[in-house]
Short mmCIF file of C-alpha atoms in Angstrom, two decimals:
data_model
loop_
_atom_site.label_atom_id
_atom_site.label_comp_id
_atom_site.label_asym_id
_atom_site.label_seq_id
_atom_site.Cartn_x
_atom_site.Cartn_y
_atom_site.Cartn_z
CA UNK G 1 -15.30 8.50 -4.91
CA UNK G 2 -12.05 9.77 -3.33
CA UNK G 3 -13.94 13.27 -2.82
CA UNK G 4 -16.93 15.58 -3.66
CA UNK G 5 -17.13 15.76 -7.14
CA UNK G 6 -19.28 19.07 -9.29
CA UNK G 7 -19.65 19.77 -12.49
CA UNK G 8 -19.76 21.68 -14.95
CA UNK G 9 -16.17 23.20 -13.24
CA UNK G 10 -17.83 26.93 -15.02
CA UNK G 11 -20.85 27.60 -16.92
CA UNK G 12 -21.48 30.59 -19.13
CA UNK G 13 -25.05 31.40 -19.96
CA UNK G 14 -27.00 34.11 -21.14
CA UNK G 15 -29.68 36.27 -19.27
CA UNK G 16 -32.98 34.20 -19.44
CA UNK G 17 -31.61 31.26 -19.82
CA UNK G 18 -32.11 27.27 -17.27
CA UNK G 19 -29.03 25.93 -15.58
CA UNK G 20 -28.58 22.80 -14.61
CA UNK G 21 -25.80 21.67 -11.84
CA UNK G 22 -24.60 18.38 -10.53
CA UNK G 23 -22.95 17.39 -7.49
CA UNK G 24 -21.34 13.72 -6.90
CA UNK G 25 -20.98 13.44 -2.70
CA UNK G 26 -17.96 11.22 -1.33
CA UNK G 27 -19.69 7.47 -1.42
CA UNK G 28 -21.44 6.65 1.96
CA UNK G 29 -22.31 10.25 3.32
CA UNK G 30 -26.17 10.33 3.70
CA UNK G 31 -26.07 14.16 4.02
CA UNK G 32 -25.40 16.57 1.12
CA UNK G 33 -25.83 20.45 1.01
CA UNK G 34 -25.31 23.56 -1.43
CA UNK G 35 -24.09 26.77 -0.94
CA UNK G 36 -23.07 29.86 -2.71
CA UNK G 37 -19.98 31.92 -2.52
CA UNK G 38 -20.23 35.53 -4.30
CA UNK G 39 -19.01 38.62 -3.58
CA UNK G 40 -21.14 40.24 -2.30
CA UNK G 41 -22.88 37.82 0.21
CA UNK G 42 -19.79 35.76 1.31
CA UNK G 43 -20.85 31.99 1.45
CA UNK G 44 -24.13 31.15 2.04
CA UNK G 45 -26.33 28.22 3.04
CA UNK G 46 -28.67 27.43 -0.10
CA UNK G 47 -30.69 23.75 1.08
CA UNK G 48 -29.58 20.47 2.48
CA UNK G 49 -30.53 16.97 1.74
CA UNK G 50 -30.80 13.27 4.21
CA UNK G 51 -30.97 10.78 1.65
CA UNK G 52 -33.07 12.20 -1.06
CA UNK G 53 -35.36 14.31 1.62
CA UNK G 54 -34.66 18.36 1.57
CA UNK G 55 -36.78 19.18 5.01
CA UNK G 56 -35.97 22.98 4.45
CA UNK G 57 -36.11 24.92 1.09
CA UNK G 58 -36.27 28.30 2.84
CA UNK G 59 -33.10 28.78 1.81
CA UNK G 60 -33.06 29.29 -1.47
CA UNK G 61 -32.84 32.65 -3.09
CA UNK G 62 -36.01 32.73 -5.08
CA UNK G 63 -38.49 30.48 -6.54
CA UNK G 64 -36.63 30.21 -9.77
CA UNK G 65 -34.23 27.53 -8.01
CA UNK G 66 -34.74 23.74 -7.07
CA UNK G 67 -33.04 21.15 -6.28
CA UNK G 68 -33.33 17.49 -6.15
CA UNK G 69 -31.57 14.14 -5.32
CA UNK G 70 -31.98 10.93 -6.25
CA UNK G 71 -30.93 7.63 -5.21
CA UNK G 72 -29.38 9.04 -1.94
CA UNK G 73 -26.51 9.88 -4.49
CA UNK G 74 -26.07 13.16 -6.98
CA UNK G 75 -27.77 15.93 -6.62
CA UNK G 76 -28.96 18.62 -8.89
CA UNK G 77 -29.40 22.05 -9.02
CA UNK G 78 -31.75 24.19 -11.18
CA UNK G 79 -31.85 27.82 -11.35
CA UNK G 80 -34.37 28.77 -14.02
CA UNK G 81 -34.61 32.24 -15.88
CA UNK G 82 -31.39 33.29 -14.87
CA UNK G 83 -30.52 36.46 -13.73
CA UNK G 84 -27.01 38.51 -13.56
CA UNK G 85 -27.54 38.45 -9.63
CA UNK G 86 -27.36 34.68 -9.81
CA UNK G 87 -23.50 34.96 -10.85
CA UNK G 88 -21.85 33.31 -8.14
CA UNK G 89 -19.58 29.81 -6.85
CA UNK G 90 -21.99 27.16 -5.94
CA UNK G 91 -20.81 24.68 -3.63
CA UNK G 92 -21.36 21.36 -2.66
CA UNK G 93 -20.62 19.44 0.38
CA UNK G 94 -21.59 16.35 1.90
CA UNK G 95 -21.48 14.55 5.58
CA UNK G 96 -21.88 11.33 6.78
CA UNK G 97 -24.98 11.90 8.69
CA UNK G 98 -26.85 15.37 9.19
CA UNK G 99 -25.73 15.83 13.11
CA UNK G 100 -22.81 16.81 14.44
CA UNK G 101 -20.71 16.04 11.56
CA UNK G 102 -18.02 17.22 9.26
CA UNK G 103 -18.66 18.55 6.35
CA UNK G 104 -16.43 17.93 2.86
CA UNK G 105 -16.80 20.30 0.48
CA UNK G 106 -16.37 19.51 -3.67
CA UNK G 107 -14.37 22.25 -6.16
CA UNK G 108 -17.19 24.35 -6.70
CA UNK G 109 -18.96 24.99 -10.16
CA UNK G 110 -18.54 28.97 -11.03
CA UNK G 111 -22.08 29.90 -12.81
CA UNK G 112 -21.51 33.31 -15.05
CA UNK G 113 -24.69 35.08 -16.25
CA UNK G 114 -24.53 37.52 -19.01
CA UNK H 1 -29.51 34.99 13.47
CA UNK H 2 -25.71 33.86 14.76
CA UNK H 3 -23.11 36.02 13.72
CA UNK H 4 -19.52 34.88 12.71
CA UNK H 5 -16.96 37.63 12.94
CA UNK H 6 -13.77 36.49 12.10
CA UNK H 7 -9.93 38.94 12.64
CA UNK H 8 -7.84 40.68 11.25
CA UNK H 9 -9.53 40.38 7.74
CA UNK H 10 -6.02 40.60 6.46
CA UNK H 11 -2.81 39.75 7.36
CA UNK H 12 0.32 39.98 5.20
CA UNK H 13 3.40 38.25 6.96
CA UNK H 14 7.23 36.85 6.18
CA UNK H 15 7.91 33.47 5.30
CA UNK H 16 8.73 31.99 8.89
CA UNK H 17 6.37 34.22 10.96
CA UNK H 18 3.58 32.96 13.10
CA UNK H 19 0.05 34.11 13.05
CA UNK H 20 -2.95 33.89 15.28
CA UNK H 21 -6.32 34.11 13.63
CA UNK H 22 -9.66 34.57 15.50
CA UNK H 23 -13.53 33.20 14.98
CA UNK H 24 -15.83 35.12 16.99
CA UNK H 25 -19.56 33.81 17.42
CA UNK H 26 -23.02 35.05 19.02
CA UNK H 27 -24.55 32.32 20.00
CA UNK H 28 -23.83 28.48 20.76
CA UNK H 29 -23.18 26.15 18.15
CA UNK H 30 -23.03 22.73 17.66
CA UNK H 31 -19.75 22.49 15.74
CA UNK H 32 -17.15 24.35 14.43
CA UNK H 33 -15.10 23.96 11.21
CA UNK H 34 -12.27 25.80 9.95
CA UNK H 35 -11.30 25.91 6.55
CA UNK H 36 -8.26 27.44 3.97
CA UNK H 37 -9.69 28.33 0.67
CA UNK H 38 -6.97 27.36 -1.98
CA UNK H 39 -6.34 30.21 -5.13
CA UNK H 40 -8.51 27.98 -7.28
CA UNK H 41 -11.17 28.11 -4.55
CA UNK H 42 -10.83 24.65 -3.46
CA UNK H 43 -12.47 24.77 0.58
CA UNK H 44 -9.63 22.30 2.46
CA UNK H 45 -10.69 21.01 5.89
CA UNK H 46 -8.37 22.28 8.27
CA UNK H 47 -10.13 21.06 12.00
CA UNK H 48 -13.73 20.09 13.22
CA UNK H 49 -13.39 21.31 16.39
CA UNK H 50 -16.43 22.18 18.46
CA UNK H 51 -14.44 22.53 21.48
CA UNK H 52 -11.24 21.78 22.88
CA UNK H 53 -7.53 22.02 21.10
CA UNK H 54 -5.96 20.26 18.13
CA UNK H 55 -2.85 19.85 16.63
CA UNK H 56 -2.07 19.16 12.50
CA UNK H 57 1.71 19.74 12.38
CA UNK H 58 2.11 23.42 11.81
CA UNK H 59 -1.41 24.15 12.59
CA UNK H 60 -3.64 24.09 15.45
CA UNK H 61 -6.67 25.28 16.67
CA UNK H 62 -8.28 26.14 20.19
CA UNK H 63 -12.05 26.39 20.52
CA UNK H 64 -13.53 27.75 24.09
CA UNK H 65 -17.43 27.28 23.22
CA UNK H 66 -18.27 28.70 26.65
CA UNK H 67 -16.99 32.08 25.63
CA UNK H 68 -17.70 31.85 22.23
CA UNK H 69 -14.53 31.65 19.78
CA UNK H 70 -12.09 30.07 18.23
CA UNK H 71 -8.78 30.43 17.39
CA UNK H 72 -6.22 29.24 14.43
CA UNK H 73 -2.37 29.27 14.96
CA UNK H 74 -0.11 28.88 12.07
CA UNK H 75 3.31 28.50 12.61
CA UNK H 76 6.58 28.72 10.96
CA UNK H 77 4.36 30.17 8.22
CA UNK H 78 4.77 28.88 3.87
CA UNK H 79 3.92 30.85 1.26
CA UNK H 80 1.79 27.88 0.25
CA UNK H 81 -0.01 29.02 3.56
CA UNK H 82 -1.38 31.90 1.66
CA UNK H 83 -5.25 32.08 0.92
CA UNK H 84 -8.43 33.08 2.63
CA UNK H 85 -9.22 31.12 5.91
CA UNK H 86 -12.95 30.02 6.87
CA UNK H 87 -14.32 29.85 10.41
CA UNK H 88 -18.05 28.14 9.98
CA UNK H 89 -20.04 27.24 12.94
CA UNK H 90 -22.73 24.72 12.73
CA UNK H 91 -26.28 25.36 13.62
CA UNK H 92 -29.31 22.98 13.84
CA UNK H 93 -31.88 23.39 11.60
CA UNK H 94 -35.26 20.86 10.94
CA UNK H 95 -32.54 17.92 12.05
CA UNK H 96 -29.20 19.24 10.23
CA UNK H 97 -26.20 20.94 10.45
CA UNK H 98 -26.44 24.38 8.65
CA UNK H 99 -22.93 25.93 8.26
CA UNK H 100 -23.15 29.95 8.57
CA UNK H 101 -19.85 30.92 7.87
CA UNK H 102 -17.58 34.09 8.76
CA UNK H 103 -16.11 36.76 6.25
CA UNK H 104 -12.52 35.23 6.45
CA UNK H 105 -9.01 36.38 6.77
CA UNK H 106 -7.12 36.48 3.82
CA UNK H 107 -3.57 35.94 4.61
CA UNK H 108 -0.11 36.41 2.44
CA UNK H 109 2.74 35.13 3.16
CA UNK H 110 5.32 36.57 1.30
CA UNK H 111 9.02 34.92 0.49
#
């Protein structure tokens, strides 16, 4: 595609509940990463991905959240039992390769936990 | 870890002004992005520029790694111009490019 593509665009979900996010990188990057914009934090570096490899999970916030990718394509986030602190922008981005290269970003999915 | 420190954290200017905006950083990097968040959050690539100076019509940018910053000129400023701006240096980590970003300068530009 033209861009990085996310969705859901916002998610509403209650205390407790599993979320599950998607992220469509621009066709031909090998490289494909998440991070999270809230307030409180700024925008932070969650995991990255070559092809459907994610080297480093240190990362992530807690064990509740995973992510995978498949085909060298999408990728998916999971948080699991979510909690109010997990309110936030995630965003994707991909690259064309993992070194010294650009990064796009998509429109972000905004995650609200009640 | 690096530290991103990025000034003024605001600026408010008049259509037609210019502004300079600066990225400070700790530690070397590998790369250097800058970005303008959009009101619906929207991150737009505004330069890679891990060194050197660039030019996008009313933009440009200046990186001097050696001493560690950055800077963004905008020029003949638009209220469209208005919106927080990134600075985000890249780090290696395990064989990729971690972006640790600064706090960013949100900027107004009124009419």
């Amino acid at each position: 595609g033209a861009g990085v593509s996310q969705s859901p665009s916002n998610k509403v979900t209650e205390k407790g509940k599993d979320v599950e996010l998607r992220c469509d990188p621009i066709s031909g990057h090998t490289a494909l990463y998440w991070y999270r914009q809230s307030l409180g934090q700024g925008l932070e570096f969650l995991i990255y991905f070559q092809g459907n490899s994610a080297p480093d999970k240190s990362g992530l916030p807690s064990d509740r959240f995973s992510a995978e990718r498949t085909g060298g394509s999408v990728s998916t986030l999971t948080i699991q039992r979510t909690q109010q602190e997990d309110s936030a922008v995630y965003l994707c981005a991909s690259s064309f390769r993992t070194d010294y290269n650009e990064q796009f970003f998509g429109p972000g999915t905004r995650l609200t936990v009640l | 870890g690096i530290q991103v420190e990025q000034s003024p954290p605001d600026l408010i200017l008049q259509e037609g002004a210019n502004s300079t905006l600066r990225c400070n950083f700790s530690d070397s990097v590998n790369n250097l992005q800058w970005f303008h968040q959009n009101p619906w959050g929207q991150l737009i690539n505004l330069f890679y520029i891990p060194s050197g100076t660039k030019q996008n019509g009313r933009l440009s940018a200046t990186t001097v790694a050696t001493e560690r910053y950055s800077l963004l000129y905008i020029s003949s400023s638009q209220t469209t111009d208005s919106g927080v701006y990134f600075c985000a240096v890249g780090i290696y980590i395990q064989g990729a490019q971690k972006l640790v970003f600064g706090q960013g300068t949100r900027l107004t530009i009124n009419p």
